[in-house]
Short mmCIF file of C-alpha atoms and ligand atoms in Angstrom, two decimals:
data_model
loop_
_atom_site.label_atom_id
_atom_site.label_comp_id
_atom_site.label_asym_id
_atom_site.label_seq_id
_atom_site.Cartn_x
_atom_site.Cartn_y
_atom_site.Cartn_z
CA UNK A 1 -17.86 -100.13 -79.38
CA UNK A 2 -15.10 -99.98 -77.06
CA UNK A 3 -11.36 -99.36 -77.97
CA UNK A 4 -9.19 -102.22 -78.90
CA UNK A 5 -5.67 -101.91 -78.45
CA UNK A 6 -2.74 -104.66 -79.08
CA UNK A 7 -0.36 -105.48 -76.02
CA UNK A 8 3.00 -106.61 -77.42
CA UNK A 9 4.74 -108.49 -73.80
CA UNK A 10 1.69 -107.71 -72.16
CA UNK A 11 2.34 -111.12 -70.09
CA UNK A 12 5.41 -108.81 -68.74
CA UNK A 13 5.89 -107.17 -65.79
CA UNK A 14 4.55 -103.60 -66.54
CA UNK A 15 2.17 -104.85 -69.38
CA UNK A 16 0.24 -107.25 -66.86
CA UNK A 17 -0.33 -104.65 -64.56
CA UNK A 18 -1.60 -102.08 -67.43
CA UNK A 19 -3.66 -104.47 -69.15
CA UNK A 20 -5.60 -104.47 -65.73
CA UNK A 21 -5.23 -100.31 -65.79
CA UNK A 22 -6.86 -100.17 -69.57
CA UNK A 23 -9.38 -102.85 -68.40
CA UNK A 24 -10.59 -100.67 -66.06
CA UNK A 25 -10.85 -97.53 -67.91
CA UNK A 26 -12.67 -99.22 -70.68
CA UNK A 27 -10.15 -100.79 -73.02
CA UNK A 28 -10.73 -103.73 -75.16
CA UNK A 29 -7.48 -105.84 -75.19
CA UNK A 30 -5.68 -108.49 -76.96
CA UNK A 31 -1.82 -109.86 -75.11
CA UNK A 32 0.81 -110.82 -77.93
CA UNK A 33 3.71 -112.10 -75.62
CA UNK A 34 6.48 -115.59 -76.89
CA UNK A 35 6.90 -115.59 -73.22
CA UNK A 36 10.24 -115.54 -73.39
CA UNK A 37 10.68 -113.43 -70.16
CA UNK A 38 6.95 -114.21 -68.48
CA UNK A 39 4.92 -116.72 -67.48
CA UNK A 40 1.01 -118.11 -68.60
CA UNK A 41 -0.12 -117.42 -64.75
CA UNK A 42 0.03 -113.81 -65.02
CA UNK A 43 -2.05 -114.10 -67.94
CA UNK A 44 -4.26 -116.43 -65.64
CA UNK A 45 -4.04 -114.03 -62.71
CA UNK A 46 -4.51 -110.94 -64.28
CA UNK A 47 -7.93 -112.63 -66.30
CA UNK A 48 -9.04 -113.22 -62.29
CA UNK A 49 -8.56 -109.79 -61.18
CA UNK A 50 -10.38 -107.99 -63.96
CA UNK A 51 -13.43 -110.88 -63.79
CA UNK A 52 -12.89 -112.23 -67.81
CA UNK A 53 -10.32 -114.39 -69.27
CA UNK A 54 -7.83 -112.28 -71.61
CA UNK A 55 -7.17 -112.51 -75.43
CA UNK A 56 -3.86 -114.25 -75.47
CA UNK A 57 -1.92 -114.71 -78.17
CA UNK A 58 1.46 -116.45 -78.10
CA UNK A 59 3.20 -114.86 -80.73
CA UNK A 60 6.88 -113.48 -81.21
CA UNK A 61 6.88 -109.92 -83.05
CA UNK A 62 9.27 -110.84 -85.50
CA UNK A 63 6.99 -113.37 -87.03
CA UNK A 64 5.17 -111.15 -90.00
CA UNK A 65 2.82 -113.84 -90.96
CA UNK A 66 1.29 -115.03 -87.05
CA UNK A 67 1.31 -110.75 -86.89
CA UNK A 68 -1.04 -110.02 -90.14
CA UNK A 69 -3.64 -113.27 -88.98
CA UNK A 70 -4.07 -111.28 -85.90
CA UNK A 71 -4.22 -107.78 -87.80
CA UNK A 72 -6.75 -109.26 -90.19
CA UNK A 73 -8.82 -110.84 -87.02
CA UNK A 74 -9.21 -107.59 -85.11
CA UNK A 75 -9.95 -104.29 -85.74
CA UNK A 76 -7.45 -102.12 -83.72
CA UNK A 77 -6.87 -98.60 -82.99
CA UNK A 78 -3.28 -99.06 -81.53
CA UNK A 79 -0.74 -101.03 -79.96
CA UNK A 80 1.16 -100.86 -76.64
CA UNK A 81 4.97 -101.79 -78.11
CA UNK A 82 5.92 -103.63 -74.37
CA UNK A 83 7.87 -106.71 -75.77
CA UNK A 84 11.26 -106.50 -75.40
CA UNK A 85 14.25 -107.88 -73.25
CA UNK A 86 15.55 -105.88 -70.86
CA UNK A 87 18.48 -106.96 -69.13
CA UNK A 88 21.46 -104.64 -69.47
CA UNK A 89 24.41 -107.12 -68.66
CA UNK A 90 23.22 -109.71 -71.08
CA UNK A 91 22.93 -107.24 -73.98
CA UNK A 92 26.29 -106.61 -73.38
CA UNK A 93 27.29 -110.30 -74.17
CA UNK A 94 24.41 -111.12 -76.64
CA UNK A 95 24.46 -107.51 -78.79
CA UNK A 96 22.89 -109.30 -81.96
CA UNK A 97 20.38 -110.82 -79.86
CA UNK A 98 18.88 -107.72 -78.44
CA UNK A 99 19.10 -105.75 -81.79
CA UNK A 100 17.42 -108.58 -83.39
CA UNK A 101 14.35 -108.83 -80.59
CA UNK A 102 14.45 -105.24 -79.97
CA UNK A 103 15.20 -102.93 -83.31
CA UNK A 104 14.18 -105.85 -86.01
CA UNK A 105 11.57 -107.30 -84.05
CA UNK A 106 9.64 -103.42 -83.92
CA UNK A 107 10.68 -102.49 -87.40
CA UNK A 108 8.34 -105.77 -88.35
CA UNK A 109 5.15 -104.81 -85.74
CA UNK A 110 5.49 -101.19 -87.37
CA UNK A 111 5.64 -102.72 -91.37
CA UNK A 112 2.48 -104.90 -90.02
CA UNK A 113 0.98 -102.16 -88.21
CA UNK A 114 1.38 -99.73 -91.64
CA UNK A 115 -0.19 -102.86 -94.14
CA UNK A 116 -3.32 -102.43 -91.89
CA UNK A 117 -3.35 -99.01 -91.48
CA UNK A 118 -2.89 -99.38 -87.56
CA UNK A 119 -1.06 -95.53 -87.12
CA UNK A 120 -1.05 -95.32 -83.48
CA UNK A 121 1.74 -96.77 -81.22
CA UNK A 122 3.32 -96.37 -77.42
CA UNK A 123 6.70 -97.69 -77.04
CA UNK A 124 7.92 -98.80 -73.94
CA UNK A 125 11.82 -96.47 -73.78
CA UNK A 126 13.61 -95.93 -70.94
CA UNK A 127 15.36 -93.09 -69.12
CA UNK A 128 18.41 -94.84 -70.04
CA UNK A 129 18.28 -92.86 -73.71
CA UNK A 130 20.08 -90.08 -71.37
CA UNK A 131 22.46 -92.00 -70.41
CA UNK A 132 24.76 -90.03 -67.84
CA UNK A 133 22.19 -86.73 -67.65
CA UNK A 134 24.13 -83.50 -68.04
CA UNK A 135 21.85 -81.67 -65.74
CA UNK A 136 18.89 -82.95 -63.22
CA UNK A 137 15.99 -83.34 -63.24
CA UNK A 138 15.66 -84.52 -66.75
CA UNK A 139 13.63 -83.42 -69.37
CA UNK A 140 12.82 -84.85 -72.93
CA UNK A 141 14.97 -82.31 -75.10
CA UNK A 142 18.26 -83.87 -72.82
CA UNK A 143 20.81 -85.45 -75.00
CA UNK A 144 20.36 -88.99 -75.51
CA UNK A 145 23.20 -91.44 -75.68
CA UNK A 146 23.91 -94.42 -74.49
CA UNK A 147 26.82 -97.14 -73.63
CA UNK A 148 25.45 -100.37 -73.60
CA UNK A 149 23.59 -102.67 -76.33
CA UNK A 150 19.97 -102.39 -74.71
CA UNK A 151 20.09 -98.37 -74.28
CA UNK A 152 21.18 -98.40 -78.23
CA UNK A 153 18.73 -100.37 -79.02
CA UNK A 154 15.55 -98.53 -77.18
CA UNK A 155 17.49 -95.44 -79.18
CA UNK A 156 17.44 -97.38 -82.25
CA UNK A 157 13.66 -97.99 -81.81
CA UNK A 158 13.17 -93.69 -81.40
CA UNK A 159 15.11 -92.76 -84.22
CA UNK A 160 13.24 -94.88 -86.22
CA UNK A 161 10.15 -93.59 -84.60
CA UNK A 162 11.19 -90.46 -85.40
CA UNK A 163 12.32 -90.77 -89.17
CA UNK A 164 8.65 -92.72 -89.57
CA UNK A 165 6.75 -89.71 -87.88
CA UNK A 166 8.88 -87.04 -90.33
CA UNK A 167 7.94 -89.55 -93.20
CA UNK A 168 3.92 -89.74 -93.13
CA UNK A 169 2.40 -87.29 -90.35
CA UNK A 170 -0.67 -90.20 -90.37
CA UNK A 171 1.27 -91.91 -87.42
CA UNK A 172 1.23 -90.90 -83.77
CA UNK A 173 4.16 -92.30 -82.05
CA UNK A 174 4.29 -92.05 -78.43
CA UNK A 175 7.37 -92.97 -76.57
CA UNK A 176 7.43 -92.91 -72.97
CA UNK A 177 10.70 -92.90 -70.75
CA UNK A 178 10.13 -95.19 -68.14
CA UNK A 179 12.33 -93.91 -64.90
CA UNK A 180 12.62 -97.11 -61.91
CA UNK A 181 9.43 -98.74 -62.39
CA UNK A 182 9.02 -100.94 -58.89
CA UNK A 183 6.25 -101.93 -56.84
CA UNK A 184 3.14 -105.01 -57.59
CA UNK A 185 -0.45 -104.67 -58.01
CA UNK A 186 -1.87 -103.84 -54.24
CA UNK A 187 -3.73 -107.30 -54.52
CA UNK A 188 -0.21 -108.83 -54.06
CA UNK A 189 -1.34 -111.67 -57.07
CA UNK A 190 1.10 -110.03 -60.11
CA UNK A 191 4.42 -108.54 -59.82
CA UNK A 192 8.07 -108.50 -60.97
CA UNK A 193 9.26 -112.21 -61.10
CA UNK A 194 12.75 -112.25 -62.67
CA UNK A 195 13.85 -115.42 -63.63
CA UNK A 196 17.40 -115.33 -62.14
CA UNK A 197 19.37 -113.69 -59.72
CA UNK A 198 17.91 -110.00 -59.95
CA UNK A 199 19.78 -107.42 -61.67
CA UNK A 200 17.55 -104.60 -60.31
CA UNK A 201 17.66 -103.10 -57.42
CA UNK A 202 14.05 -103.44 -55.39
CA UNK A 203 13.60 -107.21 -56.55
CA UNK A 204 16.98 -107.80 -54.94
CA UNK A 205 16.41 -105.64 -51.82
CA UNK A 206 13.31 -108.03 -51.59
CA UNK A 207 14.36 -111.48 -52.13
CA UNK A 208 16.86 -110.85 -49.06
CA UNK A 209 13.75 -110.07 -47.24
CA UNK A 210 12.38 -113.44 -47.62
CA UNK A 211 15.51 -114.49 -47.27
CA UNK A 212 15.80 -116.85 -50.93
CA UNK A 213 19.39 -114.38 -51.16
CA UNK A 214 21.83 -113.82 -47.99
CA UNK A 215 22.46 -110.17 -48.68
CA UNK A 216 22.39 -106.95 -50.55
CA UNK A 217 25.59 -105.38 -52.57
CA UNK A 218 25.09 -101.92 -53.04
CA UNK A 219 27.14 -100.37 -55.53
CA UNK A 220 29.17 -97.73 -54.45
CA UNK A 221 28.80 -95.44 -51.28
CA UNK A 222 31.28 -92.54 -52.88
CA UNK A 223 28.54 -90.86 -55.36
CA UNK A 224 28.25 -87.19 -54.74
CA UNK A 225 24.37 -87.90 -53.42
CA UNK A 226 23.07 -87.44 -50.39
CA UNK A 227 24.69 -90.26 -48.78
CA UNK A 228 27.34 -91.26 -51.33
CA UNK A 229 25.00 -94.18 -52.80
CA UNK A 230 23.39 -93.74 -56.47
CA UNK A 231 19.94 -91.79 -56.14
CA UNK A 232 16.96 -92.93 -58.71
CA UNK A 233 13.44 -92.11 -59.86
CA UNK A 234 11.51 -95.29 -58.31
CA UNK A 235 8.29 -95.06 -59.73
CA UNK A 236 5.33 -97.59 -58.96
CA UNK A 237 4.41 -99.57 -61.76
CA UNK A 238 0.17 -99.18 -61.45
CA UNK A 239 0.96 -95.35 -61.77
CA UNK A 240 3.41 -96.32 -65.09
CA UNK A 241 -0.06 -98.39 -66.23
CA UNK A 242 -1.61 -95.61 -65.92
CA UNK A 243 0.71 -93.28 -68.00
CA UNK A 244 0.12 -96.28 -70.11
CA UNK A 245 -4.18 -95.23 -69.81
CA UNK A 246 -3.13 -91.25 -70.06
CA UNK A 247 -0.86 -91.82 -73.33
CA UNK A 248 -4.35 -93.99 -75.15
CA UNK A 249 -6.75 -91.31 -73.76
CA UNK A 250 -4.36 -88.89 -75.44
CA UNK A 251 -4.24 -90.33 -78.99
CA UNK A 252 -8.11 -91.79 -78.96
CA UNK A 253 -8.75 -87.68 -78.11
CA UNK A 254 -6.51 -86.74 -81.05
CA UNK A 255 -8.18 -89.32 -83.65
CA UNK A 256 -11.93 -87.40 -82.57
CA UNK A 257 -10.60 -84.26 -82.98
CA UNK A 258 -9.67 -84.97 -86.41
CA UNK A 259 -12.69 -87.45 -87.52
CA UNK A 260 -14.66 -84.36 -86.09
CA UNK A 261 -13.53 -82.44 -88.57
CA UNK A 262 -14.02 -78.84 -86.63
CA UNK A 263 -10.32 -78.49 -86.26
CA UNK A 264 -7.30 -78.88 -88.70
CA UNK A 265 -5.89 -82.62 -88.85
CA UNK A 266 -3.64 -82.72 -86.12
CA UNK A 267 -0.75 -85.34 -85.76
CA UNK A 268 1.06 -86.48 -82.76
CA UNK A 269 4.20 -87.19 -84.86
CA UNK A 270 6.59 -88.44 -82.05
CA UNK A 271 6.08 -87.47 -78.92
CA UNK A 272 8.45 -88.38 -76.48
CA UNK A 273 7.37 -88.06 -72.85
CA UNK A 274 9.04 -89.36 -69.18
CA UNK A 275 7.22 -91.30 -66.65
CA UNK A 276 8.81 -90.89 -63.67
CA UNK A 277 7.99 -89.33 -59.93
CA UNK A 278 10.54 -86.25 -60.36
CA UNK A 279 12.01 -87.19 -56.89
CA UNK A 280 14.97 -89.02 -56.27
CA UNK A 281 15.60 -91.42 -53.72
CA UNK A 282 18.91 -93.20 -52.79
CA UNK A 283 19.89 -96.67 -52.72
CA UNK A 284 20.19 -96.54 -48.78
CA UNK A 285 16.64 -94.82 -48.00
CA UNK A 286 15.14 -97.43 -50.71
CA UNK A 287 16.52 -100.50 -48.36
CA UNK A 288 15.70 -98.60 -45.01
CA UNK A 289 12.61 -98.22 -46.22
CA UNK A 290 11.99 -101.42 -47.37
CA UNK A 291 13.06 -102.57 -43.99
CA UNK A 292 10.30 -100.71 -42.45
CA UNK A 293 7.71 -101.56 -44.22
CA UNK A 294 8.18 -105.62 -44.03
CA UNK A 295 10.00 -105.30 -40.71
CA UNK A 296 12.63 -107.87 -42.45
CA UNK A 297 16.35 -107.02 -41.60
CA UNK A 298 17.71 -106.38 -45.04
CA UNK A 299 21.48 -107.04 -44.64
CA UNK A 300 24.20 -105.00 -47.01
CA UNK A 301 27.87 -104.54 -47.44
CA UNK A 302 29.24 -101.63 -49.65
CA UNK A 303 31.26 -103.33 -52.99
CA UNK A 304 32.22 -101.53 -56.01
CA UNK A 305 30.35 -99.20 -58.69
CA UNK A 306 29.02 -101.48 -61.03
CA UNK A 307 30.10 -100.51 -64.59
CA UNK A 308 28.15 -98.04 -66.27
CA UNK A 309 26.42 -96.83 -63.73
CA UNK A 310 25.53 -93.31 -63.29
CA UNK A 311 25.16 -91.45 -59.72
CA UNK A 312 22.06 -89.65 -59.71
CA UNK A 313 18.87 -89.75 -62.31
CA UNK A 314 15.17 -88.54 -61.93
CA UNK A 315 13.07 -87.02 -64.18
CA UNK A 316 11.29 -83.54 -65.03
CA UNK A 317 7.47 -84.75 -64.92
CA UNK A 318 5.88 -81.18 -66.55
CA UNK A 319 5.76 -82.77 -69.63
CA UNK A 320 3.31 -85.94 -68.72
CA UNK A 321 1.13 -83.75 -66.83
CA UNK A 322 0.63 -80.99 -69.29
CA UNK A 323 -0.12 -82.92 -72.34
CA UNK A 324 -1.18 -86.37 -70.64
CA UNK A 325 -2.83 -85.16 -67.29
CA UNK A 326 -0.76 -87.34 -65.66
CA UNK A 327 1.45 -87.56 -62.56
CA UNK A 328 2.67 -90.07 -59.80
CA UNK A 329 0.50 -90.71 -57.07
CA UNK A 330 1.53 -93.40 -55.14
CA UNK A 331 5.12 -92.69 -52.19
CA UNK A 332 8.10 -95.08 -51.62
CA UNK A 333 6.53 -96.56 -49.16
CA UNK A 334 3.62 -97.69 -51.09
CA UNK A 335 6.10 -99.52 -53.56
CA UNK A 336 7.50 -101.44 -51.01
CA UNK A 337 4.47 -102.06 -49.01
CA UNK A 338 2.95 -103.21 -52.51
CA UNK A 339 6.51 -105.19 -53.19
CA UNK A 340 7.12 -106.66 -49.96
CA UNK A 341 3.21 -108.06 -50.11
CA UNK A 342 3.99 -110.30 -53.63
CA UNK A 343 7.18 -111.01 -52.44
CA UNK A 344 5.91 -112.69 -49.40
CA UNK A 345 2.63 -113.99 -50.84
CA UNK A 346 4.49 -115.56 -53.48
CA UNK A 347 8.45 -116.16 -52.60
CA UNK A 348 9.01 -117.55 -56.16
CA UNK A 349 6.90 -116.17 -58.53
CA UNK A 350 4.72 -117.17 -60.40
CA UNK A 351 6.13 -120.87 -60.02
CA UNK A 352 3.87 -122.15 -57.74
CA UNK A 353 4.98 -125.64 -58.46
P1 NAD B 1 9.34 -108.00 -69.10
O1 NAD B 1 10.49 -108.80 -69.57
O2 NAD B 1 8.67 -108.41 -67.84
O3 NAD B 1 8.22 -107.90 -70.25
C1 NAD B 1 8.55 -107.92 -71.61
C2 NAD B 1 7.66 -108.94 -72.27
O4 NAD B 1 7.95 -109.00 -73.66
C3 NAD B 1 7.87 -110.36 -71.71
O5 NAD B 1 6.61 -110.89 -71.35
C4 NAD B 1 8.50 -111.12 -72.87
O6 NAD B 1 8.11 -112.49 -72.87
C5 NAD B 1 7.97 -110.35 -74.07
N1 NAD B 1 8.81 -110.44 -75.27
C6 NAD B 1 10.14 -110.23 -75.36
N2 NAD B 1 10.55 -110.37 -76.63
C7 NAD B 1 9.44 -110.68 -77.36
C8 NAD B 1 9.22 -110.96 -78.73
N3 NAD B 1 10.21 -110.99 -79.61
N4 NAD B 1 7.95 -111.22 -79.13
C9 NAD B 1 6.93 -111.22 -78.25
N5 NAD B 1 7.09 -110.98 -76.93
C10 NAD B 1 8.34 -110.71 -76.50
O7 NAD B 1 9.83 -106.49 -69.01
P2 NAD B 1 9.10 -105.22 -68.38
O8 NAD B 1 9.87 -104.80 -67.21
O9 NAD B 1 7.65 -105.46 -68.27
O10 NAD B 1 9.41 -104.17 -69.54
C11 NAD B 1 8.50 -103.91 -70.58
C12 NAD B 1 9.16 -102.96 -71.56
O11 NAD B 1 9.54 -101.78 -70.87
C13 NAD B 1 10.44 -103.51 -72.20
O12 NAD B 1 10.47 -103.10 -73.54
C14 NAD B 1 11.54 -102.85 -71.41
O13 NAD B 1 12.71 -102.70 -72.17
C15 NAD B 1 10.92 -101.50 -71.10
N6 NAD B 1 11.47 -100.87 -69.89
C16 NAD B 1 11.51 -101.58 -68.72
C17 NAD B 1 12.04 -100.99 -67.58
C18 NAD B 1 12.15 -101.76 -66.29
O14 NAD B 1 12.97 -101.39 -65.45
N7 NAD B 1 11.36 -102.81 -66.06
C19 NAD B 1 12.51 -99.67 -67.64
C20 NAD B 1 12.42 -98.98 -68.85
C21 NAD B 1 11.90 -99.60 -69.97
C1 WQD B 2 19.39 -98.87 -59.21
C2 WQD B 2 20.47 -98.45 -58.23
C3 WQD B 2 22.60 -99.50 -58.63
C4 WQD B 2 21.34 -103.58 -57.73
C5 WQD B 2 18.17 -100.25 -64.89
C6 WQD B 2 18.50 -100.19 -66.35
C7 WQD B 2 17.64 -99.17 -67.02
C8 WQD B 2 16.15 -99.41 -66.74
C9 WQD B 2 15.88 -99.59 -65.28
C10 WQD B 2 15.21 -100.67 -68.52
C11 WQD B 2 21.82 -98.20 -58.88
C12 WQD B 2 22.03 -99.94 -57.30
C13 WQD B 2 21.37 -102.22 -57.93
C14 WQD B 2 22.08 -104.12 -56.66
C15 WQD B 2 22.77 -101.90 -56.05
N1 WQD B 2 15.70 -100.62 -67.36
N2 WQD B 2 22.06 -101.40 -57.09
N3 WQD B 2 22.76 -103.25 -55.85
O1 WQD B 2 20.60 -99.31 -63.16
O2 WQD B 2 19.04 -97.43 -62.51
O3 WQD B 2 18.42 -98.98 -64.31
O4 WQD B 2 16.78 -100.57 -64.73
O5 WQD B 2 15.13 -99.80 -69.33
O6 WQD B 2 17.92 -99.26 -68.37
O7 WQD B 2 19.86 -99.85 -66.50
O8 WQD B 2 18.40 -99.79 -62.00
O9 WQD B 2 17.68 -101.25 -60.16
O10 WQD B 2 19.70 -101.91 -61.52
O11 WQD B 2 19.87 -99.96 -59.98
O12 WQD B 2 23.41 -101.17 -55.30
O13 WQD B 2 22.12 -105.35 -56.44
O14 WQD B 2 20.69 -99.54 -57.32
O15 WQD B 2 23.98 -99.33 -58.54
O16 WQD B 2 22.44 -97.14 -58.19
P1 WQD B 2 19.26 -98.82 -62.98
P2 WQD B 2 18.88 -100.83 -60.92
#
């Protein structure tokens, strides 16, 4: 019988394209998503690219009782923890909403998960635990801290994490640090579709390519980087689905070894690990890139740092490829070929209307 996992937000952007990823190596999967930051059509799209419709479930993680039905209906090994919101500036004005979706929202998947005996978890962090990085590249014993509402709360969630793995070794809690995930599935049919003006970078850079916004701010050209403009870890999101593949393999491998009963139990505990390329790349070379690829003009002025921004971040990688078996495959100009090809196919998203 194959695996069956739970995908909390797996109508997202990352959980979309690694419910395709776990498809593919085998996975059985159920989406619980409210939709509150995605659309039904990538649930549609996604169910066309892997040739079967998908187990959807519209459901909000803080609701215990819609949680247990679902516990009760299937039998599951794990859960991908993707639901979530995301957007930095807004936590900033709506704290109580993002500690309420993020921190209270996974304290009531984990009391579920525990009341069916469902011990295995990834969680969806974010290099922005490090906050401003004391040293580069960055590796998972780095001091965490952060300054704004979202960062505290994807801390929140790994403390918690943490205290739960030093309570009752039974759970294996995986927490991966996404770096810049960018980049659509190469079919061009699912991909990042924010709903307002982006906040990101690459979603910006390429709705001036299509030309639905006039032109790029970059933030700052007086960083000490290469060229004075903030340097990231832009990592394609079908190689974070597959960290996403590499974490499952990981704990299914873990449960044999123990139901085997040849070695000593052994528990994952928490196990925090980043998903990143381990190169940086600057703002500039991301938009001359991008320019290359789509042969678009992408026009720019220099304005001010934005707030809270750091100058430089990307990630040690030794980490995922020792225990996982897992690196980055895919360049910068594979994320914006991959991009540029959604972005054009579909200008706005998944509203085709
Ligand atoms: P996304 O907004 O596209 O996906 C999150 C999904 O969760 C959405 O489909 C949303 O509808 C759903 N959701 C939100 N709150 C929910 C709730 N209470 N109940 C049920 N569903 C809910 O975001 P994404 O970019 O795919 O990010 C996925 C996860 O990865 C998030 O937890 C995010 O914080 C984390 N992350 C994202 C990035 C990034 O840059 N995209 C970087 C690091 C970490
Ligand atoms: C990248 C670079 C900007 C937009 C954010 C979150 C982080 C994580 C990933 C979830 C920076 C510059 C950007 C623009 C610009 N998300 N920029 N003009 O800030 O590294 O990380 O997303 O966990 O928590 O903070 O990503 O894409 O916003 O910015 O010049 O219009 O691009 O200053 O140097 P960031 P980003």
């Amino acid at each position: 019988m194959k695996t069956k996992i739970l995908v909390t937000g797996g109508a997202g952007y990352i959980g979309s394209h690694t419910c395709i990823a776990l498809h593919e190596a085998g996975y059985d999967i159920v989406v619980y998503d409210n939709l509150s930051n995605s659309n039904r059509e990538a649930i549609n799209r996604v169910s066309i690219l892997i040739g079967q419709p998908i187990e959807f479930i519209e459901g909000d993680i803080r609701d215990t009782e819609l949680l247990r039905e679902v516990f009760a209906l299937h039998k599951f090994f794990g859960v991908i923890h993707f639901a979530g919101l995301k957007a930095v500036g807004e936590s900033v004005s709506k704290p109580l909403l993002y500690y309420n979706n993020n921190v209270s929202g996974t304290i009531t998947l984990l009391e579920v998960m525990a009341e069916y005996s469902v011990k295995n978890i990834v969680f969806s962090s974010s290099a922005t635990v490090y906050g401003d990085p004391e040293s580069l590249p960055i590796d998972e014993r780095s001091k965490r801290s952060c300054t704004n509402p979202y960062g505290q709360s994807k801390l929140a969630v790994e403390h918690i994490l943490e205290d739960l793995a030093a309570s009752d070794d039974s759970w294996n809690l995986i927490a991966l640090r996404y770096f810049n995930p960018v980049g659509a599935h190469p079919s061009g049919q699912i991909g990042e579709d924010p709903n307002d003006i982006p906040n990101n970078l690459m979603p910006y850079i390429s709705q001036v390519a299509v030309d639905k916004l006039e032109k790029l701010s970059i933030f700052g050209n007086d960083y000490s980087t290469v060229d004075g403009t903030g340097v990231r870890d832009f990592i394609h999101v079908t190689d974070l689905a597959q960290g996403h593949v590499a974490a499952f393999d990981y704990l299914e491998k873990q449960s044999r070894l123990n139901e085997s009963g040849t070695t000593q139990q052994y528990s994952v505990g928490f196990l925090p690990i980043n998903l990143g390329t381990g190169k940086g790349t600057s703002v500039l070379e991301l938009v001359c890139a991008f320019s290359d690829v789509s042969g678009q003009a992408i026009p720019y002025q220099f304005t001010d740092r934005r707030a809270g921004d750091i100058a430089s971040c990307y990630a040690s990688v030794d980490k995922a490829k020792m225990l996982l078996g897992w690196q980055a495959e895919l360049s910068i100009t594979d994320m914006c070929q991959d991009t540029w090809r959604w972005q054009s196919m579909y200008p706005n998203g998944y509203d085709v209307s």
